[in-house]
XYZ file of C-alpha atoms in Angstrom:
614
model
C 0.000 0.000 0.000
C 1.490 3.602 -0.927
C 0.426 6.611 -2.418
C 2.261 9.507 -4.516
C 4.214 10.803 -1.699
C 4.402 9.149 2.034
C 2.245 6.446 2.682
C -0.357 8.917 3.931
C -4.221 7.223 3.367
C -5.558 9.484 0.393
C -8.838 9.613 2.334
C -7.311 10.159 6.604
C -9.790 10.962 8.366
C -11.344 7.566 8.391
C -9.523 4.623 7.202
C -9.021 1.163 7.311
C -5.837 -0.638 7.351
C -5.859 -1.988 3.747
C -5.907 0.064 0.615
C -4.562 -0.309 -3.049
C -3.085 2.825 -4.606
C -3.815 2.990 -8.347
C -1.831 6.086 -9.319
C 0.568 6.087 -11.573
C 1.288 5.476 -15.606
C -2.370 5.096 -17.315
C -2.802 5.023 -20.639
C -4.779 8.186 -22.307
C -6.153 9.451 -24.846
C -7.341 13.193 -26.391
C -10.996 12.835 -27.992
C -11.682 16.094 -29.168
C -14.593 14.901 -31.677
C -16.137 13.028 -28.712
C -16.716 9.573 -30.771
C -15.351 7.414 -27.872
C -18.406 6.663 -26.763
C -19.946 5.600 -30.174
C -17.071 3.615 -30.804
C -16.980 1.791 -27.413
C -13.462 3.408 -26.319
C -13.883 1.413 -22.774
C -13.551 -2.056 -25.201
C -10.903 -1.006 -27.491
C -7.436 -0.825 -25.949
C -5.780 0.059 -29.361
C -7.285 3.889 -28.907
C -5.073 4.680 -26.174
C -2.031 6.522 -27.590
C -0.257 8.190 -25.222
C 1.066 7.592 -21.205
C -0.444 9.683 -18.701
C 0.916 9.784 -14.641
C -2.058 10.125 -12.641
C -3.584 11.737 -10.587
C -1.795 14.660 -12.749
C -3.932 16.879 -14.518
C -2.778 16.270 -18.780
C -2.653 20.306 -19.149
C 0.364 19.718 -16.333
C 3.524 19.188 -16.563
C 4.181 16.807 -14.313
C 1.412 14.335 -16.150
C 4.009 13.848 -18.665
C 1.585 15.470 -21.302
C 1.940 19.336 -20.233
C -1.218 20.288 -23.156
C -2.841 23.297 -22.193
C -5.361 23.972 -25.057
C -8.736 22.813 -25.221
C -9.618 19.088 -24.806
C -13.251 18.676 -23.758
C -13.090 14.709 -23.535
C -10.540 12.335 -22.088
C -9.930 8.582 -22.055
C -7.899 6.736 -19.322
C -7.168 2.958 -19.416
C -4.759 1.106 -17.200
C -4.714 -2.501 -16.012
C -4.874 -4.033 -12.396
C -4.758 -6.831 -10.476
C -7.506 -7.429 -7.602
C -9.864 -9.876 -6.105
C -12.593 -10.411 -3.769
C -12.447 -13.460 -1.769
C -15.913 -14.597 -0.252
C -17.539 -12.091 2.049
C -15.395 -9.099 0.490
C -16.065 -5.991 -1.514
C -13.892 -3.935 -3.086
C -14.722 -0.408 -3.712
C -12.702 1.780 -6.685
C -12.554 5.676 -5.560
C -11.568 8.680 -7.024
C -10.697 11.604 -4.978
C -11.758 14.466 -8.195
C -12.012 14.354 -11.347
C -13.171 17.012 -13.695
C -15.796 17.281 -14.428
C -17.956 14.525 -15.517
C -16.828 11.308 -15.532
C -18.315 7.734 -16.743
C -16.335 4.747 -15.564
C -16.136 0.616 -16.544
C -14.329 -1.806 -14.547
C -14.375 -5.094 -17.631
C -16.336 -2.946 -19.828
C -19.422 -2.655 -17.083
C -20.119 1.195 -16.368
C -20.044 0.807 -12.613
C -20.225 4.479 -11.997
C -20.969 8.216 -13.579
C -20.542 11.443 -11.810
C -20.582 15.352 -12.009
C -18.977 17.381 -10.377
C -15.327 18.094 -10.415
C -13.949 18.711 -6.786
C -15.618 16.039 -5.323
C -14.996 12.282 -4.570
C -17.151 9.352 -5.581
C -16.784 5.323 -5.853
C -18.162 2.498 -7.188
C -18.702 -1.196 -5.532
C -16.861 -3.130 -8.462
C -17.079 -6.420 -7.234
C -19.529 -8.488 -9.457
C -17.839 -6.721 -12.593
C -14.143 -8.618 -11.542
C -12.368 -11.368 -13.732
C -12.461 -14.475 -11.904
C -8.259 -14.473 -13.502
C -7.734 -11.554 -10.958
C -6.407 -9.163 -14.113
C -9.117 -6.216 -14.235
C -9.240 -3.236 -16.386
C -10.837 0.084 -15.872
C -11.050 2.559 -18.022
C -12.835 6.349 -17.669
C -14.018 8.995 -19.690
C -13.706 12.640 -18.395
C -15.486 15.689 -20.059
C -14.630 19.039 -19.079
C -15.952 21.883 -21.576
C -13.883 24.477 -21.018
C -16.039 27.090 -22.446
C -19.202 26.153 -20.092
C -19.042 28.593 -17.197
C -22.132 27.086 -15.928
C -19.755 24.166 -14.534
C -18.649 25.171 -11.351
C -14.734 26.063 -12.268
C -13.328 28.735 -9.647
C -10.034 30.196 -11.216
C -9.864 27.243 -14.202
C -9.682 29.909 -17.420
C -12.171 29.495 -20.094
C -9.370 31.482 -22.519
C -6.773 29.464 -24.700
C -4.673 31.174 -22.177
C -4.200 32.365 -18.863
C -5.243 35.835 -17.862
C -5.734 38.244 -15.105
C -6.380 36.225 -11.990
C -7.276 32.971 -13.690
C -5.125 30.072 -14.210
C -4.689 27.149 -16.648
C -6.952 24.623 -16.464
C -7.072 21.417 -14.276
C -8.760 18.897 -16.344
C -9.576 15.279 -15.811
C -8.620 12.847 -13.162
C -6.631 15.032 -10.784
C -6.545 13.678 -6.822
C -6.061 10.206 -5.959
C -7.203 6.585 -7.116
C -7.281 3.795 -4.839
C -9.144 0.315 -4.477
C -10.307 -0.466 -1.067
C -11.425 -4.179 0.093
C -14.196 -3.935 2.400
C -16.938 -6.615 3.771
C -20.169 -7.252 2.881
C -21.490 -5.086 5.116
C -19.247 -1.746 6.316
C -19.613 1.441 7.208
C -20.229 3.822 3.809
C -20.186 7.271 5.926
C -19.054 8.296 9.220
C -19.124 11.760 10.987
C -18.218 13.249 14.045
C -19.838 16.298 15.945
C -18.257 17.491 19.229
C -19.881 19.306 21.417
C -17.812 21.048 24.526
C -20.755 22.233 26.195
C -21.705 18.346 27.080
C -18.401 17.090 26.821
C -19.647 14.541 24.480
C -18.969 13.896 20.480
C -22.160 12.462 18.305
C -21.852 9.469 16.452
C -23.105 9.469 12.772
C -23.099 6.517 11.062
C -24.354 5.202 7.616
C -24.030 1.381 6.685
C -23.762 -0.470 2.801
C -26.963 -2.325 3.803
C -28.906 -3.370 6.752
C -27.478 -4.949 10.047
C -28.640 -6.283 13.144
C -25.709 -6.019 15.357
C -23.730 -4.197 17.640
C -21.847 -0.867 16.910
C -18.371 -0.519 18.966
C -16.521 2.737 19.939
C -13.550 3.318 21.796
C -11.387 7.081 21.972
C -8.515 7.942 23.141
C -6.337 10.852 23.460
C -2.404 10.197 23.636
C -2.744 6.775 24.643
C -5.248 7.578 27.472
C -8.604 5.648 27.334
C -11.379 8.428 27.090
C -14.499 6.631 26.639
C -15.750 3.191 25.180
C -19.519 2.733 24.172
C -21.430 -0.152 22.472
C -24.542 0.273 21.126
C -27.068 -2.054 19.278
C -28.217 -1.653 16.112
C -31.048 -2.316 13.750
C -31.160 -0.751 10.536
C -28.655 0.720 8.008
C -28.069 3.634 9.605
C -27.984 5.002 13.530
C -26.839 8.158 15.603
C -25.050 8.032 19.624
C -24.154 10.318 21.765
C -20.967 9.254 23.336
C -20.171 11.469 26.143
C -16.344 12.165 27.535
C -15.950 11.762 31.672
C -13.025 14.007 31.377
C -14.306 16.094 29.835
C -16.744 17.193 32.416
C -14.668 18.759 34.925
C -15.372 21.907 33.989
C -11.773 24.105 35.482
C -9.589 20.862 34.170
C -10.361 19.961 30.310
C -8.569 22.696 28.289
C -6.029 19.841 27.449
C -8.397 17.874 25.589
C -9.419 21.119 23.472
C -8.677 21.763 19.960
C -7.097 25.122 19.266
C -4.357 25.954 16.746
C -1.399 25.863 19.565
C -1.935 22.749 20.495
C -4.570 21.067 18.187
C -5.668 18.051 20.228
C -6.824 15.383 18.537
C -9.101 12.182 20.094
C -8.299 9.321 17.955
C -11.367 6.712 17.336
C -11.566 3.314 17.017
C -15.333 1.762 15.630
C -16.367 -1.412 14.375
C -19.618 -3.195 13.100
C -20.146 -6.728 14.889
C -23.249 -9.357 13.970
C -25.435 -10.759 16.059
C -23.291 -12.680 17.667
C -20.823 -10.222 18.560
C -18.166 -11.478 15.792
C -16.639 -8.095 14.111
C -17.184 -7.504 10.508
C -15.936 -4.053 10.047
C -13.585 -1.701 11.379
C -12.203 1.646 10.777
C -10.649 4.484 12.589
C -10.694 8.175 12.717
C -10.637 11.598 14.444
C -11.826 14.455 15.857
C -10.948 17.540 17.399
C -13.376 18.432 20.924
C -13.793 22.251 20.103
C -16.497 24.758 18.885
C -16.881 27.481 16.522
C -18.935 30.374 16.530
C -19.722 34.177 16.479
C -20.702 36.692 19.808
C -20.510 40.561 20.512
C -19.054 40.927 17.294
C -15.969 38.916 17.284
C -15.056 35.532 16.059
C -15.182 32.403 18.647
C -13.082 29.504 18.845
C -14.251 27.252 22.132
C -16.399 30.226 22.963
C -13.495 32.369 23.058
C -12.464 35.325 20.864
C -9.969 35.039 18.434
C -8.337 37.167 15.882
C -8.025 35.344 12.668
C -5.055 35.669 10.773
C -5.918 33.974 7.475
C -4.152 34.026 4.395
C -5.610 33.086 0.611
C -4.451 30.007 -0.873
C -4.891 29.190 -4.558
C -3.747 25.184 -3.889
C -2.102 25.834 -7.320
C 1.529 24.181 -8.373
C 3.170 25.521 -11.547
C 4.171 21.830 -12.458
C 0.943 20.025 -11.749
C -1.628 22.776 -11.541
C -4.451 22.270 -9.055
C -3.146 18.624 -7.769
C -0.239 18.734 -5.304
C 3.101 17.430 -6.606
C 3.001 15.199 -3.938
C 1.433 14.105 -0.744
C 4.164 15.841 1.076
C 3.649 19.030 -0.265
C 0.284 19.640 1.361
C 2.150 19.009 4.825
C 4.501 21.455 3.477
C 2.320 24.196 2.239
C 0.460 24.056 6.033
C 3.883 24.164 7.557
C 4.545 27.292 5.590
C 1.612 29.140 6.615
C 2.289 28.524 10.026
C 5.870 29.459 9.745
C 4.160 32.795 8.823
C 2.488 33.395 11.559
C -0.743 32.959 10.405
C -3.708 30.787 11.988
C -5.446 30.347 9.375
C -6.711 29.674 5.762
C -8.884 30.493 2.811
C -8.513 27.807 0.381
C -9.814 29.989 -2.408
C -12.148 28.579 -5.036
C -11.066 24.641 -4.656
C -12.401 21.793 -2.875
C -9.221 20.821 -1.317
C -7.320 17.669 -0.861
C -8.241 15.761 1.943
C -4.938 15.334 3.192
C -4.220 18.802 3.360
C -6.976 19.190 5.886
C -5.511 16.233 7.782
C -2.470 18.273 8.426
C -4.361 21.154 9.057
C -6.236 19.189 11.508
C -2.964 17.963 13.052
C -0.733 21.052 12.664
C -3.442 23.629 13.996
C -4.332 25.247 11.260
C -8.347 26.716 10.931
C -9.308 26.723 7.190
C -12.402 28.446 5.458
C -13.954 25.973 3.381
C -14.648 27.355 -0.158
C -16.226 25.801 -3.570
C -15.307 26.654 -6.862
C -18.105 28.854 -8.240
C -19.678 29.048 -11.947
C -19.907 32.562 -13.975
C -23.162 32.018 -15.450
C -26.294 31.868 -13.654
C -29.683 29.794 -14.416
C -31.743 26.762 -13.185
C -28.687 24.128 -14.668
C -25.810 26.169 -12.883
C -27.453 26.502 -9.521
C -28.535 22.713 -9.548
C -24.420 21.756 -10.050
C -23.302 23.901 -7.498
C -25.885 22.976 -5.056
C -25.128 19.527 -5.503
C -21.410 19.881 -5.720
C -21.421 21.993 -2.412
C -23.494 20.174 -0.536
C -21.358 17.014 -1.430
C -18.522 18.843 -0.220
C -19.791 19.884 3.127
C -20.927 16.513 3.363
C -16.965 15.413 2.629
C -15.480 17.806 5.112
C -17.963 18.617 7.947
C -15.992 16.324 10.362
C -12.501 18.353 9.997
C -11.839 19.932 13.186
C -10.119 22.341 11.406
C -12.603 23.769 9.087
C -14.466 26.560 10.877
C -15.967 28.622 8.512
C -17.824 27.725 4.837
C -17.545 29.815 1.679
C -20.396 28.719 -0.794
C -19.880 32.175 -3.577
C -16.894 34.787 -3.744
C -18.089 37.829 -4.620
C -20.840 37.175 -6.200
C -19.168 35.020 -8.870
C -22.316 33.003 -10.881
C -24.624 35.765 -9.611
C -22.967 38.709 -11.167
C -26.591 40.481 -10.694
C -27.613 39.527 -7.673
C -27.501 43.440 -6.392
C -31.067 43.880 -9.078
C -32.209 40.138 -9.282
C -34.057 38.688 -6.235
C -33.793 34.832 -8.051
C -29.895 35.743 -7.424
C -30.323 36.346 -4.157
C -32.220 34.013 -2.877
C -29.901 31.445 -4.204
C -27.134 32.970 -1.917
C -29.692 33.213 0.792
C -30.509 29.294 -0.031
C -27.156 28.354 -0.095
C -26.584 30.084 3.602
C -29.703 27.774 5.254
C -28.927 24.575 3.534
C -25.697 24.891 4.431
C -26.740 25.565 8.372
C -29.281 22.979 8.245
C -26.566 20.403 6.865
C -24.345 21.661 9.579
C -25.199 24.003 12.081
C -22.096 24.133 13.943
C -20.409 26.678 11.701
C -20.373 30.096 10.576
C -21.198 30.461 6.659
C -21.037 33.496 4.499
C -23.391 33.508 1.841
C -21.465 35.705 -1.174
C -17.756 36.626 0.495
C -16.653 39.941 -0.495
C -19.684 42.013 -0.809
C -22.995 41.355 -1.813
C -24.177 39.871 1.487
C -27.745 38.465 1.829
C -27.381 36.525 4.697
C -23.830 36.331 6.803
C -22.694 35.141 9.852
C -19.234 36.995 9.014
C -19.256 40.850 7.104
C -16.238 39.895 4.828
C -15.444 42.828 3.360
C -12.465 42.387 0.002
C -10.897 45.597 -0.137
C -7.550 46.422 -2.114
C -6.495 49.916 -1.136
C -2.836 50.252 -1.038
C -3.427 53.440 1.611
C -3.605 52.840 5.090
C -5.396 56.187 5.592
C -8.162 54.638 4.054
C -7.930 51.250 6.013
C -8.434 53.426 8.855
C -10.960 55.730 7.548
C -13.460 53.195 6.305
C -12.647 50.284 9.009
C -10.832 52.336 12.138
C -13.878 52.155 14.223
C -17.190 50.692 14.580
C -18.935 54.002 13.523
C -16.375 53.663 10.290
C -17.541 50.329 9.469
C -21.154 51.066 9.851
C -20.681 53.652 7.332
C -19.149 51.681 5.086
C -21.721 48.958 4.838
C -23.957 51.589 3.820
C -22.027 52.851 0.937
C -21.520 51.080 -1.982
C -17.664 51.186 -1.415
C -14.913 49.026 -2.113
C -15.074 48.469 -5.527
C -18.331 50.584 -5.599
C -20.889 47.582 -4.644
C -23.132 47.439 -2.203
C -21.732 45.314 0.578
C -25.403 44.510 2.642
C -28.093 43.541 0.464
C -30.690 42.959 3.536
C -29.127 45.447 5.708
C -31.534 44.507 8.392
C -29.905 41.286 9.073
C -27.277 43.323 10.760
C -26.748 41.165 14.296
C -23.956 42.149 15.711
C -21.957 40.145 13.334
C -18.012 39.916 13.546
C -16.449 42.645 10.646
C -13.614 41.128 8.679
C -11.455 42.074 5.533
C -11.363 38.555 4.107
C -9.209 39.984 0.716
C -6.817 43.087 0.930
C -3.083 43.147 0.441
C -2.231 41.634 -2.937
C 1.493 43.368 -3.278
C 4.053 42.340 -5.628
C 7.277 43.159 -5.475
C 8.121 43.230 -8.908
C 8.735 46.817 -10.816
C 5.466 47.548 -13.080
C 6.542 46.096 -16.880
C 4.624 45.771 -20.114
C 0.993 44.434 -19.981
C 1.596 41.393 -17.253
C -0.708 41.263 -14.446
C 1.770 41.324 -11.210
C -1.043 42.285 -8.025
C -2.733 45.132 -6.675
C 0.570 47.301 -6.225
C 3.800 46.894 -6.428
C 6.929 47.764 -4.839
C 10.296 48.228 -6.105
C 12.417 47.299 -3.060
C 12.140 45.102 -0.319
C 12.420 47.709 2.165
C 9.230 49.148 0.034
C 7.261 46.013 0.282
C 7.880 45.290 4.041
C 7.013 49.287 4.624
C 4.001 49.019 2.572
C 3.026 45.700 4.274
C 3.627 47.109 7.843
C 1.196 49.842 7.107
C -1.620 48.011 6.180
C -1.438 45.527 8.694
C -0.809 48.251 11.573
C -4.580 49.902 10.261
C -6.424 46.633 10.938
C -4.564 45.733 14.327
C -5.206 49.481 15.498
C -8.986 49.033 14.954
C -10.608 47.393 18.483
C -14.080 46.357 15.517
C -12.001 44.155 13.124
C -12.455 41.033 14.087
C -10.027 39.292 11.694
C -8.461 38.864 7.825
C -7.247 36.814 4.853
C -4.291 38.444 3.218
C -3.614 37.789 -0.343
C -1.897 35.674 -0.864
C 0.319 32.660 -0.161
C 1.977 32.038 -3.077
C 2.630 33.506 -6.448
C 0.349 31.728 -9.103
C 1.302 31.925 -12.552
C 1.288 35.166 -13.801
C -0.792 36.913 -10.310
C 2.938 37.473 -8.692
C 1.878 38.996 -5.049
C 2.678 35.942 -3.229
C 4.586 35.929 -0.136
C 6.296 33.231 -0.960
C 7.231 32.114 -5.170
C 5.208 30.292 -7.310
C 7.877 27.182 -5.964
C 7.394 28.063 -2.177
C 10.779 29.824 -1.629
C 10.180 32.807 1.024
C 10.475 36.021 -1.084
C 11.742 37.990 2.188
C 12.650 36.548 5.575
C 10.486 35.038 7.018
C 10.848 36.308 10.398
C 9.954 39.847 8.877
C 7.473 38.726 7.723
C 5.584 36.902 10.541
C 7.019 40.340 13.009
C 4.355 42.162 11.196
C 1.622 39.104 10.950
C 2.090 38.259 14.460
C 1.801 42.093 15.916
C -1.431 41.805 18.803
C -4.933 43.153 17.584
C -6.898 45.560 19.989
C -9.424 43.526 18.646
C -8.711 40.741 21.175
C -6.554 42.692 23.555
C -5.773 39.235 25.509
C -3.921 38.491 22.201
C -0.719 40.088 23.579
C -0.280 38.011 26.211
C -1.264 34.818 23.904
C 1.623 35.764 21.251
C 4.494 36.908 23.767
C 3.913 33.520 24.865
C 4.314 31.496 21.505
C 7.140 33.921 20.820
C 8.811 32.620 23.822
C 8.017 28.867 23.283
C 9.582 29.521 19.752
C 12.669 30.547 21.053
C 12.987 27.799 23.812
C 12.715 24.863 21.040
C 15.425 26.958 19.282
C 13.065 28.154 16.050
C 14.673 31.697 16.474
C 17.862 32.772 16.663
């Protein structure tokens, strides 16, 4: 068992012990008059042409095709070998592929799907050889000229331009076979709560059992709690509750927070009737709680000042799919090393195993979907679905804390005149909170708002004056939710749904550092020295910690993307300036949270007892 990187399970938060990776050299093929499918492609090996390395995206380089122009329809094919003995399954998954995909296992279709940031499988067991040599073969189809397709920063140009990017087309996260049994666990969430000290059990079965459901957790080798339930059904809730977690002055220590994100590990299993085990997987969680009060953010119903950054998630050798699985530990590492405490993965349904080391780094991430530029009945039924299966995917992750369903107002460009555009957004907000209640959600980030548990505000001055002046003070900001400024839009659509809310700048920065040449997109501003950029940064940063009514921020951005050069590291993750300059001004305390002084003189000094500064 291995994956493209470290031996890290494609799919960690809940796994079981065996698992087949399937990445690696596929055949392919380009079928840009889409006749595959007339011609039965999935029978006829000889069509195949060309090697592809998946789970890399063929407009990347590091697919070994590196083709950026148009290709609506692809063809993989590769060759395995698999069985499942009596009393087995065996599941095929793929972690993404873009957008809509058809897939045979032996020439059966065993599975379609739509929607291109989010995972799916298919049970391929009764389509197996009995000689234990299997073939699978998939069709992708990715129009790159339908902006009804939810696509985020994917360009529908031949080229790349402004703030969009080359395309990610086709299979690009992981593909792995997993044995299971007859009967196993399909879905399983996790739902802390720290009021009760107890975490509730979700739990969705293949078929139906009558039986007995096992759970044990743990936290550092210390036995927390152990519960067994019976069950009847396919499907069944528990509330497991946490003895130590009930003293109320001594249970900090089994909290989630960034600086020391906790983790109780979890063992479950399915037994029969007669108390024999038949499944068994393990997993996470993170005992902590998210939430907004008196205008500031909460984490464990305490404030704290977010210090987010934007993240594109995009490589400039393999595009939207990490060049390996120890990159995304990496690129969480180098946030950190920043200063920063959190993330806004921007317009991408992210790896899984980047939110497993966010989860066990201590790193809080907005969750965000890729959004359409078109709006009618088709494009709001494939985001709703893809976003909803994404929540579903993620909703678990102790480390997401906030969800993004639309960036300013991308796929409802009129929502400001059309009520059908806003109460999509407004939709979007309550099905969100009824699928999970437990988190903040912004319904249209940026401006725009309908409804919001979070005022993110994107705004790109390069002037502190005018930080200050429009955000200094809570009589500032209530002006400027009234005016249709940044960018001249209206940021409150319903401003009567105005609660108290916590105020953040979710966008603003964007410098480059390179001097202004020819017609190439470089950021927002630019300066011509470092001492420049590091002055210029300073400054902005000093207007939002001298307001006491912002609650928080996401700078842009992480890394330089293609041609959108305002990174604070380079497009290959090499630090542009030092570092420790760099995370001086992050880490300054906000009279936001004025406890935040204390908090950061104390990882400061924690930093330079295990020797990180010199």
């Amino acid at each position: 068992m291995a994956d493209n990187g470290n031996g890290l399970h494609p799919r960690p938060r809940v796994t079981r012990e065996e698992w087949i990776d399937l990445n690696g050299q596929w055949q392919f093929a380009y079928d840009d008059a889409d006749k595959g499918l007339d011609q039965r492609w999935q029978a006829d090996a000889e069509r195949f042409d060309r090697t592809i390395t998946v789970p890399f995206p063929p407009e990347s380089e590091m697919s070994g095709i590196g083709d950026t122009a148009y290709h609506p329809v692809l063809w993989y094919r590769r060759s395995f070998s698999a069985s499942a003995p009596a009393g087995t399954r065996l599941l095929l998954h793929f972690g993404a592929v873009d957008y809509r995909a058809s897939v045979w296992v032996n020439g059966d279709l065993v599975a379609t799907h739509e929607g291109g940031h989010t995972p799916f499988f298919a049970d391929i067991t009764s389509s197996l050889a009995s000689s234990g040599e299997q073939v699978v073969v998939v069709r992708a189809e990715d129009q790159p000229l339908d902006v009804t397709q939810p696509r985020g920063k994917q360009d529908w140009r031949p080229e790349p331009h402004d703030i969009w990017y080359d395309r990610t087309s086709g299979i690009w996260q992981a593909v792995w076979l997993e044995p299971v049994p007859d009967i196993y666990i399909d879905d399983f969430q996790l739902t802390p709560d720290i009021v009760t000290g107890s975490v509730k059990v979700e739990a969705i079965l293949n078929r139906k059992l009558e039986g007995f459901f096992d759970i044990a957790l743990t936290l550092k080798g210390e036995r927390l709690a152990q519960q067994r339930i019976a069950i009847s059904g396919d499907r069944f809730e528990t509330v497991v509750m946490i003895p130590a977690a009930q003293n109320g002055v001594h249970r900090g220590h089994l909290y989630w927070v960034p600086d020391n994100p906790n983790l109780i590990e979890v063992a479950a299993s399915l037994l029969d009737g007669a108390s024999q085990t038949i499944d068994t997987i393990k997993s996470y969680f993170g005992l902590r709680s998210v939430g907004i009060g008196n205008g500031r953010f909460l984490l464990n119903d305490k404030p704290i000042f977010v210090r987010s950054v934007l993240e594109q998630g995009f490589y400039p050798k393999s595009h939207l799919t990490a060049p390996s699985a120890d990159a995304l530990k990496q690129e969480v590492e180098l946030i950190k090393a920043l200063g920063f405490n959190a993330v806004r993965i921007h317009q991408k349904i992210e790896d899984p195993r980047f939110l497993y080391w966010a989860d066990h780094l201590g790193l809080m991430v907005w969750g965000e979907i890729a959004n359409a530029y078109e709006y009618n009945a088709l494009a709001a039924d494939r985001l709703t679905r893809e976003w909803l299966s994404a929540v579903k995917r993620d909703r678990s992750h102790p480390c997401i804390v906030t969800w993004v369903p639309i960036n300013e107002s991308w796929g409802v460009t009129d929502i400001a005149q059309r009520q059908d555009q806003q109460d999509f957004a407004t939709s979007l907000y309550h099905l969100t909170k009824a699928i999970d209640p437990t988190r903040p959600v912004i319904s249209n980030d940026g401006w725009e708002h309908t409804i919001s548990d979070i005022i993110g505000v994107h705004d790109y001055t390069q002037h502190k004056e005018q930080l200050v002046d429009r955000y200094g003070t809570l009589e500032a900001i209530d002006i400027s939710l009234g005016e249709m400024r940044p960018a001249r839009r209206r940021l409150l659509l319903r401003p009567e749904d105005q609660r108290d809310q916590p105020f953040m700048l979710t966008e603003f920065g964007g410098l480059s550092r390179h001097p202004e040449t020819g017609d190439t997109w470089f950021g927002y501003a630019t300066a011509q020295t470092d001492e420049d950029y590091l002055a210029m940064m300073k400054a902005l940063f000093d207007a939002i910690y001298d307001s006491p009514d912002i609650a928080g921020y996401c700078y842009t951005q992480l890394t330089d993307t293609q041609q959108e050069t305002n990174g604070l590291y380079d497009e290959n993750r090499k630090p542009k300036l030092p570092v420790e300059a760099i995370r001086d001004i992050i880490m300054r305390p906000s009279k936001a949270v004025p406890t935040e002084a204390l908090d950061i003189a104390r990882q400061k000094a924690l930093r330079v007892n295990f020797g990180q500064v010199t």
